[in-house]
């Protein structure tokens, strides 16, 4: 039992201020820290949101995101050094930069990327300028140096140490001109997960991210990987998605592995959950799957 340490990261720099920044507070009101007997280790605030695109990168809030990544990395490192399991509660998906920077500083690590979107847009195809549509590209070293290069090095994680899992936006991404996922990066679309089954897909995914001599792996969980009928509390909705049962299967397998070193949760917008039932259901899943840590 390593003990769970919660890092609250109410950032909207990579998206827009619609409510995702309220996720940490909503989860704590729903009893997550109490249920897990977790300590609240830190809260990493972000710079004010700006609607002006950075002329150098083409993204919104690029410098704020890069600075935020470094400050979040320091907190994740501190939790890991204490021997705890960091549970990072976003916020938008750009918090992945800080989490992976912390791991990069500690050696080679993998990434299990559970997300309804591939989030692999290059700047010129990212019509909104939102970095939360590009974070997987950025952590694998694709994009402007400001957001890909830290401590003088890139990438934050190697292609072969990443699995993109559960995405279902292939057609939409192609229509906007997004670069495709490279063959060097293992991908399980929603259709592929359904074809082989959640158990088999999760076991293969964890084998990839725990292999190649990695010291461990990080789990990124975007709420929109879930079926829209059970997870409407997200800003970019799409039909279909994983069921509660499927995501619990995947998380149990991923979290039970000895190389799972930390996890983050992003994008759930409590402002779109009028009675709090979605937050409570999500907290219930996390509580059951993280109980052994």
Coordinates of C-alpha atoms in Angstrom, one line a residue:
X1 CA 0.0 0.0 0.0
X2 CA 1.7 3.2 -1.2
X3 CA -1.0 5.6 -0.1
X4 CA -2.7 8.0 -2.5
X5 CA -1.9 11.7 -2.6
X6 CA -4.3 13.9 -4.5
X7 CA -3.0 16.9 -6.5
X8 CA -5.8 19.3 -7.5
X9 CA -5.2 21.0 -10.8
X10 CA -8.1 23.2 -11.8
X11 CA -6.7 24.3 -15.1
X12 CA -8.7 25.4 -18.1
X13 CA -5.8 26.9 -20.1
X14 CA -6.0 24.2 -22.7
X15 CA -9.7 24.3 -23.2
X16 CA -11.9 27.2 -22.0
X17 CA -13.5 28.2 -18.7
X18 CA -16.7 26.3 -18.9
X19 CA -16.5 24.3 -15.7
X20 CA -13.9 21.5 -15.9
X21 CA -11.9 23.5 -13.4
X22 CA -14.5 22.5 -10.8
X23 CA -13.7 18.8 -11.1
X24 CA -11.4 18.6 -8.0
X25 CA -13.8 20.3 -5.7
X26 CA -16.8 18.2 -7.0
X27 CA -14.9 15.0 -6.5
X28 CA -13.9 15.9 -2.9
X29 CA -17.5 16.9 -2.1
X30 CA -18.5 13.5 -3.4
X31 CA -16.1 11.9 -0.8
X32 CA -13.2 10.7 -3.0
X33 CA -10.4 11.6 -0.7
X34 CA -12.3 10.3 2.4
X35 CA -13.2 7.0 0.7
X36 CA -9.6 6.4 -0.4
X37 CA -8.1 7.7 2.8
X38 CA -6.0 9.9 0.5
X39 CA -4.1 13.0 1.6
X40 CA -4.6 16.2 -0.4
X41 CA -1.0 17.0 -1.2
X42 CA -1.2 20.1 -3.3
X43 CA -3.3 22.4 -5.5
X44 CA -1.6 23.8 -8.6
X45 CA -3.4 26.9 -9.9
X46 CA -2.9 28.2 -13.4
X47 CA -2.5 31.6 -14.9
X48 CA -5.6 33.5 -16.0
X49 CA -7.2 32.3 -19.2
X50 CA -6.5 34.3 -22.3
X51 CA -8.4 34.2 -25.6
X52 CA -5.5 35.5 -27.6
X53 CA -3.5 33.0 -29.6
X54 CA 0.2 32.9 -29.2
X55 CA 1.7 34.0 -32.5
X56 CA 4.7 31.7 -32.1
X57 CA 2.9 28.5 -31.5
X58 CA -0.6 29.1 -32.8
X59 CA -2.1 27.9 -29.6
X60 CA -4.1 29.6 -26.8
X61 CA -2.3 30.1 -23.5
X62 CA 0.9 28.3 -24.7
X63 CA 3.3 30.0 -22.3
X64 CA 0.9 29.6 -19.4
X65 CA 0.6 25.9 -20.1
X66 CA 4.3 25.4 -20.3
X67 CA 4.9 27.2 -17.0
X68 CA 2.0 25.3 -15.4
X69 CA 3.5 22.0 -16.6
X70 CA 6.8 22.7 -14.8
X71 CA 5.0 23.6 -11.6
X72 CA 2.8 20.5 -11.7
X73 CA 5.8 18.3 -12.5
X74 CA 7.5 19.5 -9.3
X75 CA 4.4 18.5 -7.2
X76 CA 4.1 15.1 -8.9
X77 CA 7.8 14.5 -8.3
X78 CA 7.4 15.4 -4.6
X79 CA 4.6 12.9 -4.2
X80 CA 6.6 10.2 -6.0
X81 CA 9.6 10.9 -3.8
X82 CA 7.5 10.3 -0.7
X83 CA 6.6 6.9 -2.1
X84 CA 2.9 7.8 -2.7
X85 CA 0.7 7.2 -5.7
X86 CA -0.2 10.6 -7.2
X87 CA -3.9 11.0 -8.3
X88 CA -4.0 14.3 -10.3
X89 CA -7.5 15.8 -10.6
X90 CA -7.9 18.2 -13.6
X91 CA -8.8 20.4 -15.2
X92 CA -8.3 20.0 -18.9
X93 CA -6.1 17.5 -20.6
X94 CA -3.0 19.7 -20.9
X95 CA -2.1 18.6 -17.3
X96 CA -0.6 15.6 -19.0
X97 CA 2.4 17.6 -19.9
X98 CA 3.3 18.2 -16.3
X99 CA 2.6 14.6 -15.2
X100 CA 4.8 13.2 -18.0
X101 CA 7.6 15.7 -17.3
X102 CA 7.7 14.5 -13.7
X103 CA 8.1 10.9 -14.9
X104 CA 10.6 11.8 -17.7
X105 CA 12.9 13.2 -15.0
X106 CA 12.8 9.9 -13.2
X107 CA 13.6 7.7 -16.2
X108 CA 11.7 6.0 -19.0
X109 CA 8.0 5.6 -18.4
X110 CA 4.9 4.5 -20.4
X111 CA 1.5 6.2 -20.9
X112 CA -1.9 4.5 -21.0
X113 CA -4.0 7.2 -22.7
X114 CA -7.7 6.5 -22.1
X115 CA -9.6 9.2 -24.1
X116 CA -12.5 9.4 -26.5
X117 CA -10.3 11.6 -28.7
X118 CA -6.9 11.0 -30.1
X119 CA -5.8 14.6 -29.3
X120 CA -3.1 14.5 -31.9
X121 CA -3.8 17.7 -33.8
X122 CA -0.9 19.7 -35.2
X123 CA -1.2 23.5 -34.6
X124 CA -2.3 24.3 -38.2
X125 CA -5.2 21.8 -38.0
X126 CA -6.2 22.8 -34.5
X127 CA -8.9 25.3 -35.5
X128 CA -9.7 26.4 -31.9
X129 CA -6.2 26.7 -30.8
X130 CA -7.0 24.6 -27.8
X131 CA -4.0 22.6 -26.5
X132 CA -6.3 20.0 -25.0
X133 CA -6.9 18.8 -28.6
X134 CA -3.1 18.2 -29.1
X135 CA -1.6 17.0 -25.8
X136 CA -0.8 13.5 -27.0
X137 CA 1.0 14.9 -30.0
X138 CA 2.9 17.3 -27.7
X139 CA 4.0 14.7 -25.1
X140 CA 5.4 12.5 -27.9
X141 CA 7.4 15.4 -29.2
X142 CA 5.3 16.7 -32.1
X143 CA 4.7 20.5 -32.0
X144 CA 6.4 23.7 -31.0
X145 CA 9.4 23.6 -28.8
X146 CA 7.7 25.7 -26.1
X147 CA 5.3 22.9 -25.4
X148 CA 7.4 19.8 -26.3
X149 CA 10.9 20.5 -25.0
X150 CA 11.6 20.6 -21.3
X151 CA 15.0 20.5 -19.6
X152 CA 16.4 20.8 -23.1
X153 CA 15.0 17.4 -24.2
X154 CA 12.1 15.9 -26.1
X155 CA 9.9 13.8 -26.2
X156 CA 8.3 13.4 -22.7
X157 CA 7.4 9.9 -23.7
X158 CA 8.4 7.7 -26.6
X159 CA 5.9 6.5 -29.1
X160 CA 6.6 2.8 -28.4
X161 CA 5.8 3.4 -24.7
X162 CA 2.3 4.8 -25.4
X163 CA -1.1 3.2 -25.9
X164 CA -4.0 5.3 -27.1
X165 CA -7.1 3.5 -25.9
X166 CA -10.9 3.8 -26.5
X167 CA -10.8 6.8 -29.0
X168 CA -13.7 7.1 -31.5
X169 CA -13.0 10.4 -33.3
X170 CA -11.0 9.0 -36.3
X171 CA -13.4 10.3 -38.9
X172 CA -13.8 13.7 -37.3
X173 CA -10.0 14.2 -36.8
X174 CA -9.4 13.2 -40.4
X175 CA -12.0 15.7 -41.6
X176 CA -10.2 18.5 -39.8
X177 CA -6.8 17.5 -41.2
X178 CA -5.3 16.1 -38.0
X179 CA -2.2 14.1 -38.4
X180 CA -2.9 10.4 -38.0
X181 CA -1.5 8.4 -35.1
X182 CA 1.8 6.9 -36.2
X183 CA 2.3 3.1 -36.5
X184 CA 5.0 3.4 -33.8
X185 CA 2.3 4.2 -31.3
X186 CA 0.0 1.3 -30.2
X187 CA -3.7 2.3 -30.8
X188 CA -6.9 0.6 -29.6
X189 CA -9.8 2.4 -31.1
X190 CA -13.2 1.8 -29.5
X191 CA -14.0 -0.5 -32.3
X192 CA -10.9 -2.5 -31.7
X193 CA -11.5 -2.7 -28.0
X194 CA -15.0 -4.0 -28.7
X195 CA -13.6 -6.5 -31.2
X196 CA -11.2 -8.2 -28.8
X197 CA -13.0 -7.4 -25.5
X198 CA -12.1 -5.0 -22.7
X199 CA -10.2 -7.6 -20.7
X200 CA -7.9 -8.6 -23.6
X201 CA -7.4 -5.1 -24.8
X202 CA -6.5 -3.8 -21.4
X203 CA -4.0 -6.6 -20.8
X204 CA -2.3 -6.0 -24.1
X205 CA -2.2 -2.3 -23.4
X206 CA -0.6 -2.7 -20.0
X207 CA 1.9 -5.1 -21.4
X208 CA 3.0 -2.4 -23.9
X209 CA 3.3 0.5 -21.5
X210 CA 5.0 -1.7 -18.8
X211 CA 7.5 -3.1 -21.3
X212 CA 10.6 -1.9 -23.1
X213 CA 12.4 -1.4 -19.9
X214 CA 10.1 1.3 -18.5
X215 CA 10.3 2.1 -14.8
X216 CA 6.5 2.4 -14.7
X217 CA 3.6 4.0 -16.5
X218 CA 1.0 6.8 -16.1
X219 CA -2.7 6.5 -16.6
X220 CA -4.5 9.4 -18.3
X221 CA -8.3 9.1 -18.0
X222 CA -10.5 11.6 -19.9
X223 CA -14.1 11.3 -18.9
X224 CA -15.2 11.5 -22.5
X225 CA -13.9 8.0 -23.1
X226 CA -17.2 6.9 -21.6
X227 CA -20.4 6.4 -23.5
X228 CA -22.2 9.7 -24.1
X229 CA -25.4 8.2 -22.7
X230 CA -23.8 7.8 -19.3
X231 CA -21.2 10.7 -19.5
X232 CA -22.9 13.8 -21.0
X233 CA -21.0 16.0 -18.6
X234 CA -18.2 16.8 -21.0
X235 CA -17.7 19.8 -23.3
X236 CA -17.1 17.9 -26.6
X237 CA -19.7 15.2 -26.8
X238 CA -19.6 12.2 -29.2
X239 CA -22.0 9.2 -29.6
X240 CA -20.9 5.9 -28.2
X241 CA -18.0 5.1 -25.9
X242 CA -17.0 2.7 -23.1
X243 CA -19.6 1.5 -20.6
X244 CA -19.2 1.8 -16.8
X245 CA -18.4 -2.0 -16.8
X246 CA -15.8 -1.7 -19.5
X247 CA -14.0 1.2 -17.9
X248 CA -13.9 -0.5 -14.6
X249 CA -12.4 -3.6 -16.2
X250 CA -9.7 -1.5 -17.9
X251 CA -8.9 0.5 -14.8
X252 CA -8.7 -2.6 -12.5
X253 CA -6.3 -4.3 -14.8
X254 CA -4.2 -1.1 -15.3
X255 CA -4.1 -0.1 -11.7
X256 CA -3.4 -3.6 -10.3
X257 CA -0.2 -3.8 -12.3
X258 CA 2.9 -3.2 -10.2
X259 CA 4.2 -0.6 -12.7
X260 CA 1.2 1.7 -12.4
X261 CA 2.8 4.7 -10.8
X262 CA 0.1 7.4 -11.0
X263 CA -3.1 8.6 -12.6
X264 CA -4.9 11.7 -13.7
X265 CA -8.6 12.4 -14.4
X266 CA -9.7 15.2 -16.7
X267 CA -12.5 16.9 -18.6
X268 CA -15.6 15.9 -16.5
X269 CA -17.5 19.2 -16.2
X270 CA -19.6 19.3 -12.9
X271 CA -21.5 22.2 -14.3
X272 CA -23.1 19.8 -16.7
X273 CA -24.1 17.4 -14.0
X274 CA -27.2 19.1 -12.5
X275 CA -27.9 16.5 -9.7
X276 CA -24.4 15.3 -9.1
X277 CA -25.2 11.7 -10.0
X278 CA -22.5 11.5 -12.7
X279 CA -19.8 12.7 -10.4
X280 CA -20.9 10.3 -7.7
X281 CA -20.9 7.4 -10.2
X282 CA -17.4 8.3 -11.4
X283 CA -16.1 8.7 -7.9
X284 CA -17.5 5.3 -7.1
X285 CA -15.6 3.7 -10.0
X286 CA -12.4 5.4 -8.9
X287 CA -12.9 4.4 -5.3
X288 CA -13.3 0.7 -6.1
X289 CA -10.4 0.6 -8.6
X290 CA -8.0 2.5 -6.5
X291 CA -8.8 0.8 -3.2
X292 CA -5.6 -1.3 -3.2
X293 CA -3.2 1.7 -3.4

